[in-house]
Coordinates of C-alpha atoms in Angstrom, one line a residue:
M75 CA -100.0 -140.7 30.0
R76 CA -97.3 -138.3 28.0
N77 CA -99.0 -135.5 28.7
L78 CA -98.8 -135.9 32.4
Y79 CA -95.2 -136.2 32.0
W80 CA -94.6 -133.2 30.1
I81 CA -97.1 -131.0 32.9
V82 CA -94.9 -132.3 35.4
I83 CA -91.7 -131.3 33.6
F84 CA -93.2 -128.0 33.1
C85 CA -94.4 -127.6 36.9
L86 CA -90.7 -128.4 37.7
C87 CA -89.3 -126.0 35.4
F88 CA -91.7 -123.1 36.5
L89 CA -90.5 -123.5 39.8
I90 CA -87.2 -123.4 39.5
G91 CA -87.3 -120.6 37.5
C92 CA -89.1 -118.6 40.2
E93 CA -86.4 -119.7 42.9
Q94 CA -83.8 -118.4 40.7
T95 CA -85.5 -115.0 40.2
V96 CA -86.1 -114.7 43.9
D97 CA -82.3 -115.5 44.5
E98 CA -81.7 -113.1 42.1
E99 CA -83.9 -110.7 43.8
I100 CA -82.5 -111.3 47.2
D101 CA -78.8 -111.0 45.6
E102 CA -79.5 -107.5 44.3
N103 CA -81.0 -106.1 47.2
Q104 CA -78.1 -107.4 49.5
L105 CA -75.7 -106.0 47.0
D106 CA -77.7 -102.3 47.1
E107 CA -77.4 -102.8 50.8
Q108 CA -73.6 -103.5 51.0
H109 CA -73.3 -100.6 48.2
Q110 CA -75.1 -98.0 50.6
I111 CA -72.9 -99.0 53.9
A112 CA -70.0 -98.8 51.6
N113 CA -70.9 -95.4 50.9
E114 CA -71.9 -94.5 54.5
K115 CA -68.5 -95.5 55.6
D116 CA -66.9 -93.4 52.5
E117 CA -68.9 -90.2 53.6
Q118 CA -68.2 -91.1 57.3
I119 CA -64.3 -91.3 56.7
D120 CA -64.4 -88.3 54.6
E121 CA -66.4 -86.4 57.3
D122 CA -63.8 -87.2 59.9
V123 CA -60.9 -86.6 57.0
Q124 CA -62.3 -82.9 56.8
G125 CA -62.6 -83.2 61.0
V126 CA -59.2 -83.7 61.4
K127 CA -58.2 -81.1 58.8
E128 CA -60.5 -78.3 60.4
D129 CA -58.8 -79.4 63.8
D130 CA -55.0 -78.9 62.2
D131 CA -56.1 -75.7 60.5
E132 CA -57.4 -74.8 63.7
R133 CA -54.1 -75.9 66.1
A134 CA -52.2 -74.0 63.2
E135 CA -54.0 -70.7 63.3
N136 CA -53.7 -70.9 66.9
V137 CA -50.0 -71.6 67.0
E138 CA -49.7 -68.7 64.7
K139 CA -51.7 -66.8 67.2
E140 CA -49.8 -67.2 70.4
E141 CA -46.3 -66.9 68.4
V142 CA -47.6 -63.4 67.5
E143 CA -49.0 -62.4 70.6
E144 CA -45.8 -63.7 72.3
S145 CA -43.8 -61.0 70.5
N146 CA -46.1 -58.4 72.1
Y147 CA -45.4 -59.0 75.7
Y148 CA -43.4 -57.0 78.3
R149 CA -41.5 -56.9 80.9
V150 CA -40.7 -54.8 83.8
N151 CA -37.1 -53.3 83.8
E152 CA -36.3 -53.2 87.4
A153 CA -33.0 -50.9 86.9
N154 CA -35.5 -48.2 86.5
W155 CA -39.1 -49.6 86.6
N156 CA -40.1 -49.0 83.0
I157 CA -41.8 -51.5 81.1
E158 CA -40.1 -52.6 78.1
P159 CA -41.2 -55.0 74.9
I160 CA -39.7 -58.8 75.2
D161 CA -39.7 -58.7 71.4
E162 CA -41.6 -56.9 68.9
G163 CA -44.0 -54.9 71.1
N164 CA -44.6 -51.1 70.9
E165 CA -41.9 -49.3 72.3
Q166 CA -43.8 -46.1 72.7
I167 CA -45.8 -47.3 75.5
V168 CA -46.6 -46.2 79.5
L169 CA -48.3 -48.3 82.1
L170 CA -51.0 -46.7 84.1
T171 CA -51.2 -47.9 87.8
I172 CA -53.1 -46.5 90.7
D173 CA -52.3 -47.0 94.5
D174 CA -54.1 -47.2 97.4
A175 CA -57.2 -49.0 96.0
P176 CA -60.1 -49.0 96.6
A177 CA -60.5 -46.1 99.1
K178 CA -62.9 -43.5 97.3
H179 CA -62.7 -43.0 94.2
S180 CA -60.9 -46.4 92.5
M181 CA -64.8 -47.5 90.9
E182 CA -64.8 -43.7 89.0
M183 CA -61.6 -44.3 87.8
A184 CA -62.2 -47.5 86.6
E185 CA -65.2 -46.5 84.9
T186 CA -63.5 -43.8 82.9
L187 CA -60.4 -45.7 81.9
Y188 CA -63.3 -48.5 80.8
T189 CA -65.0 -46.0 78.5
L190 CA -61.6 -44.8 77.4
G191 CA -61.0 -48.8 76.7
V192 CA -57.4 -48.5 78.3
N193 CA -56.6 -50.9 81.0
A194 CA -54.3 -50.2 84.6
I195 CA -53.4 -52.1 87.8
F196 CA -55.0 -51.3 90.8
F197 CA -52.7 -51.4 93.7
V198 CA -55.0 -52.2 96.9
N199 CA -54.4 -52.2 100.3
G200 CA -55.8 -54.6 102.7
H201 CA -56.8 -52.4 105.6
L202 CA -59.5 -50.9 103.1
L203 CA -61.0 -54.1 102.3
N204 CA -64.6 -54.2 104.1
E205 CA -67.7 -55.3 102.7
E206 CA -67.8 -52.3 100.3
G207 CA -64.3 -52.5 99.4
K208 CA -64.0 -56.1 98.6
E209 CA -67.2 -55.4 96.6
V210 CA -65.3 -52.9 94.3
V211 CA -62.1 -55.0 94.3
K212 CA -64.1 -57.8 92.9
R213 CA -65.9 -55.0 90.2
L214 CA -62.7 -54.1 88.8
H215 CA -61.2 -57.7 88.4
E216 CA -64.8 -58.5 86.5
M217 CA -64.1 -55.2 84.4
G218 CA -60.9 -57.0 83.3
F219 CA -58.5 -54.4 85.4
E220 CA -55.4 -55.9 87.1
I221 CA -55.1 -56.1 90.7
G222 CA -52.0 -55.9 92.7
N223 CA -50.8 -56.2 96.4
H224 CA -49.9 -53.3 97.7
T225 CA -49.6 -54.6 101.5
M226 CA -52.6 -54.8 104.2
N227 CA -51.6 -51.6 106.3
H228 CA -49.4 -49.6 103.9
P229 CA -46.6 -49.7 106.6
N230 CA -42.9 -48.8 106.0
M231 CA -41.5 -52.5 105.8
S232 CA -38.2 -51.5 106.6
E233 CA -39.6 -51.3 110.2
L234 CA -41.1 -54.6 110.2
S235 CA -39.7 -57.7 111.4
E236 CA -39.6 -60.6 108.8
E237 CA -42.9 -62.3 110.5
E238 CA -44.7 -58.7 110.2
Q239 CA -43.3 -58.3 106.3
H240 CA -44.7 -61.6 105.5
F241 CA -48.0 -61.4 107.0
E242 CA -48.1 -57.7 105.0
I243 CA -48.1 -59.7 101.8
I244 CA -49.1 -63.1 102.3
E245 CA -52.3 -62.1 104.4
L246 CA -53.3 -59.8 101.5
N247 CA -52.6 -62.1 98.7
D248 CA -54.9 -64.6 100.2
I249 CA -57.9 -62.3 100.8
L250 CA -57.7 -61.1 97.1
Y251 CA -57.5 -64.6 96.3
E252 CA -60.9 -65.4 97.8
I253 CA -62.2 -62.2 96.4
T254 CA -61.2 -62.6 92.4
G255 CA -60.3 -66.2 92.6
E256 CA -56.2 -65.2 91.4
Y257 CA -53.7 -64.5 93.3
P258 CA -51.9 -60.8 92.2
R259 CA -48.9 -60.9 90.0
F260 CA -47.5 -57.8 91.1
Y261 CA -46.5 -56.3 94.6
R262 CA -45.9 -52.7 94.7
A263 CA -44.2 -51.9 98.1
P264 CA -45.6 -48.9 100.0
F265 CA -42.7 -45.7 99.7
G266 CA -41.0 -48.1 97.3
D267 CA -39.3 -49.5 100.0
N268 CA -38.5 -53.4 99.1
T269 CA -36.2 -54.9 101.6
D270 CA -34.6 -58.1 101.6
V271 CA -37.1 -60.2 103.4
S272 CA -39.7 -59.2 101.1
N273 CA -37.6 -59.5 97.8
E274 CA -36.8 -62.8 98.4
L275 CA -40.5 -63.5 99.5
I276 CA -41.5 -61.8 96.1
E277 CA -39.4 -64.3 94.2
E278 CA -41.0 -67.1 96.3
L279 CA -44.1 -66.3 95.4
D280 CA -43.5 -66.0 91.8
M281 CA -44.6 -62.2 91.7
T282 CA -42.8 -59.0 89.9
R283 CA -41.7 -56.3 92.0
M284 CA -43.5 -53.0 90.5
N285 CA -42.1 -49.6 91.6
W286 CA -42.9 -46.3 89.4
T287 CA -41.1 -43.9 86.9
Y288 CA -42.7 -41.0 88.4
G289 CA -45.9 -39.5 89.8
Y290 CA -47.0 -36.3 91.4
D291 CA -50.7 -36.7 92.6
W292 CA -49.3 -36.2 96.5
E293 CA -47.4 -33.0 96.0
T294 CA -48.8 -29.7 96.6
D295 CA -48.5 -28.2 93.7
Y296 CA -50.2 -30.8 92.0
L297 CA -53.6 -31.6 94.4
D298 CA -56.0 -30.2 91.6
P299 CA -57.0 -31.7 88.2
E300 CA -55.8 -29.1 86.0
P301 CA -52.1 -29.0 86.8
L302 CA -51.8 -32.6 87.8
A303 CA -52.7 -33.5 84.3
D304 CA -50.3 -31.1 82.8
I305 CA -47.2 -32.3 84.4
M306 CA -48.1 -36.3 84.1
V307 CA -48.8 -35.4 80.0
N308 CA -45.6 -33.1 80.1
A309 CA -43.0 -34.2 83.0
P310 CA -39.6 -34.4 81.9
E311 CA -39.5 -38.2 82.8
L312 CA -42.1 -39.2 80.3
Q313 CA -40.1 -41.6 78.1
N314 CA -41.0 -44.7 76.2
G315 CA -42.1 -47.6 78.9
A316 CA -42.8 -44.7 81.5
N317 CA -44.7 -46.2 84.9
L318 CA -47.1 -43.7 86.0
L319 CA -48.0 -43.9 89.6
M320 CA -51.5 -42.5 90.6
H321 CA -53.2 -43.0 93.5
D322 CA -56.7 -43.2 94.4
R323 CA -57.7 -39.6 94.9
K324 CA -60.2 -37.1 94.1
W325 CA -58.3 -34.6 92.0
T326 CA -56.7 -37.6 90.5
A327 CA -59.8 -39.1 89.2
D328 CA -60.7 -35.6 87.9
A329 CA -57.6 -35.3 85.7
L330 CA -57.5 -39.0 84.7
E331 CA -59.4 -38.6 81.2
K332 CA -57.2 -35.8 80.3
I333 CA -54.2 -37.4 81.3
V334 CA -55.0 -40.5 78.5
H335 CA -55.9 -38.3 76.0
G336 CA -52.9 -36.2 76.5
L337 CA -50.6 -39.0 76.5
Q338 CA -52.4 -40.3 73.5
A339 CA -52.1 -37.2 71.7
K340 CA -48.0 -37.5 72.0
G341 CA -48.5 -41.0 70.6
Y342 CA -48.1 -43.1 73.5
E343 CA -50.2 -46.1 73.9
V344 CA -51.5 -47.1 77.3
V345 CA -49.9 -50.7 77.4
D346 CA -52.2 -53.5 79.0
P347 CA -50.9 -55.0 82.1
K348 CA -52.1 -58.4 81.1
L349 CA -49.5 -58.6 78.6
I350 CA -46.5 -57.9 81.4
K351 CA -44.7 -61.5 82.0
V352 CA -44.2 -62.0 85.6
E353 CA -40.6 -63.4 85.5

């Protein structure tokens, strides 16, 4: 009987010990799981913090880049139609502009400029925008060239009524928007004839007027590539910020590469029109 008593005691002790061991193992597993969860949370927090830091660094870089780029913008000086730096941009620059696009040679001229790595404004006439003309303008825009408004029909604006002047500008703006997805930023009046009506409308449309400093490719003495290239590079009007007027003409297209190289040889940078702010 006494032996049975000790056997029962022994079994009870054994069972209690096993239960405690199981509890300890469960507690250890729970602790391991808790530690793993805590570690994962810490890692996620570290990743989030690093992500925020990288975002902040990127924002700081973008702000710094924007501040640097801001200093390189230009404006049109309407007193003399030169292009001037707003802050710290290069002063020894020239702007290339090409009127009467897209007649016959705009694509050829664009390809020359693209190969040379320089930009220009192509001022478009609406009466040239048949299906082929629209494709040329679309291609010019896709190549990165600025597209300007040169009126629908190239009239002398001072000879038109207010309604007719509005049509000449607004109608072309709408057509160019359909082609490129953007409204033109610059307006050049045919013959440089800016009127009170057109000036008021251009201001309402948040556009900038753009006349020119000099141009020669319509004058009798300069209807061949060699003399045209020479005068465009050596003109007495050439100065910092000069706004060069050219046209969609065969002799101008043939002279264009020499004009660019000649200006660059004199230390002039061809300014990107996209850096000119509309004010």
